Amino acid sequence: MGKRVRCAVMALALILALPGAAVAGPTDDYRQGITAANKGDMDTAIAAFTRIIDSGAGGDVKNLASAFNLRGMCQEAKSDLQKALADYSKAIELDAKMAEALGNRAMLYMKLGDEAKAKEDATAAKRIDRKVKVPEFQ
């Protein structure tokens, strides 16, 4: 599994460890999704993140956006690039300040050959978090 997926999974695990982060159902699904993604079982991870999305993440928009972003990363790992793009875009729609989703979408746009959109997302991501991984441009 890619380093980006592992880093995102670890970051989400830390967020979910905070008190009151989510209700029991979504928390269990996050754990299952994270565990499955770490093992490279993207189908199980996608199913877990989909359950969170379908449940509305307990009403927490940031957790819902994170579930879309993580599912997108798993979709991308399976080379389902259009599904990944849709998930990253939904994550950004829900949380416009999610630098990681912007960075992920920028990287995906580069894979898809759309450098203009990649630059736009990369610039937006860096404005939010200078440490977020984005494509390098010549």
Coordinates of C-alpha atoms in Angstrom, one line a residue, residues 15-138:
I15 CA -8.2 12.2 15.0
L16 CA -10.6 9.5 16.0
A17 CA -8.8 8.9 19.2
L18 CA -9.8 12.3 20.5
P19 CA -12.7 12.3 23.0
G20 CA -16.2 12.5 21.4
A21 CA -14.8 12.1 17.8
A22 CA -17.7 9.9 16.7
V23 CA -20.4 7.6 17.8
A24 CA -19.7 3.9 18.2
G25 CA -20.9 2.7 14.7
P26 CA -18.8 5.0 12.6
T27 CA -15.8 4.6 14.9
D28 CA -16.0 0.8 14.5
D29 CA -16.3 1.3 10.7
Y30 CA -13.3 3.7 10.7
R31 CA -11.2 1.1 12.6
Q32 CA -12.2 -1.6 10.2
G33 CA -11.5 0.5 7.2
I34 CA -8.1 1.6 8.5
T35 CA -7.1 -1.9 9.4
A36 CA -8.2 -3.3 6.0
A37 CA -6.4 -0.5 4.1
N38 CA -3.2 -1.1 6.1
K39 CA -3.5 -4.8 5.0
G40 CA -4.1 -3.8 1.4
D41 CA -7.7 -5.1 1.5
M42 CA -9.2 -2.1 -0.4
D43 CA -12.6 -3.8 -1.0
T44 CA -13.2 -4.2 2.7
A45 CA -11.8 -0.7 3.5
I46 CA -14.1 0.8 0.8
A47 CA -17.1 -1.1 2.3
A48 CA -16.3 0.3 5.7
F49 CA -15.9 3.9 4.6
T50 CA -19.1 3.5 2.5
R51 CA -21.0 2.5 5.6
I52 CA -19.8 5.7 7.3
I53 CA -20.8 7.8 4.3
D54 CA -24.2 6.1 4.2
S55 CA -24.8 6.7 7.9
G56 CA -23.8 10.4 7.6
A57 CA -20.9 10.0 10.0
G58 CA -23.0 10.7 13.0
G59 CA -23.7 14.2 11.7
D60 CA -20.0 15.3 11.8
V61 CA -19.2 16.9 8.5
K62 CA -15.4 16.7 9.0
N63 CA -15.6 12.9 9.7
L64 CA -17.9 12.5 6.6
A65 CA -15.4 14.4 4.5
S66 CA -12.6 12.2 5.9
A67 CA -14.5 9.1 5.0
F68 CA -14.9 10.3 1.4
N69 CA -11.2 11.2 1.2
L70 CA -10.1 7.8 2.6
R71 CA -12.5 5.9 0.4
G72 CA -11.1 7.9 -2.5
M73 CA -7.6 6.9 -1.6
C74 CA -8.6 3.3 -1.5
Q75 CA -10.4 3.7 -4.9
E76 CA -7.2 5.2 -6.3
A77 CA -5.2 2.3 -4.9
K78 CA -7.5 0.0 -6.9
S79 CA -7.0 2.2 -10.0
D80 CA -10.7 3.2 -10.0
L81 CA -9.6 6.7 -10.8
Q82 CA -13.0 8.2 -11.7
K83 CA -14.5 6.9 -8.4
A84 CA -11.5 8.3 -6.5
L85 CA -11.9 11.7 -8.2
A86 CA -15.6 11.8 -7.3
D87 CA -14.8 11.0 -3.6
Y88 CA -12.0 13.6 -3.4
S89 CA -14.3 16.1 -4.9
K90 CA -17.1 15.3 -2.4
A91 CA -14.7 15.5 0.5
I92 CA -13.6 19.0 -0.7
E93 CA -17.2 20.0 -1.2
L94 CA -18.0 19.0 2.4
D95 CA -14.8 20.6 3.8
A96 CA -13.2 23.1 1.5
K97 CA -10.2 23.4 3.9
M98 CA -9.3 19.8 3.8
A99 CA -5.7 20.2 2.4
E100 CA -5.1 16.5 2.2
A101 CA -8.1 15.9 -0.1
L102 CA -7.0 18.8 -2.3
G103 CA -3.5 17.4 -2.5
N104 CA -4.9 13.9 -3.3
R105 CA -7.0 15.3 -6.0
A106 CA -4.1 17.3 -7.4
M107 CA -2.0 14.2 -7.6
L108 CA -4.8 12.4 -9.3
Y109 CA -5.3 15.2 -11.8
M110 CA -1.6 14.8 -12.7
K111 CA -2.2 11.0 -13.3
L112 CA -5.1 11.9 -15.5
G113 CA -3.0 14.4 -17.4
D114 CA -4.8 17.6 -16.4
E115 CA -1.9 19.8 -15.2
A116 CA -4.0 23.0 -15.0
K117 CA -6.5 21.4 -12.5
A118 CA -3.6 19.8 -10.6
K119 CA -1.9 23.2 -10.2
E120 CA -5.1 24.8 -9.0
D121 CA -5.7 22.1 -6.3
A122 CA -2.0 22.1 -5.3
T123 CA -2.0 25.8 -4.8
A124 CA -5.2 25.7 -2.8
A125 CA -3.8 22.8 -0.7
K126 CA -0.5 24.6 0.0
R127 CA -2.4 27.8 1.1
I128 CA -4.1 25.7 3.8
D129 CA -1.2 23.5 4.8
R130 CA 2.3 24.0 3.5
K131 CA 3.3 20.4 4.5
V132 CA 0.7 18.7 2.4
K133 CA 2.0 16.5 -0.4
V134 CA 1.2 17.8 -3.9
P135 CA 2.7 17.2 -7.4
E136 CA 5.9 18.9 -8.3
F137 CA 5.6 21.1 -11.4
Q138 CA 8.5 22.1 -13.8

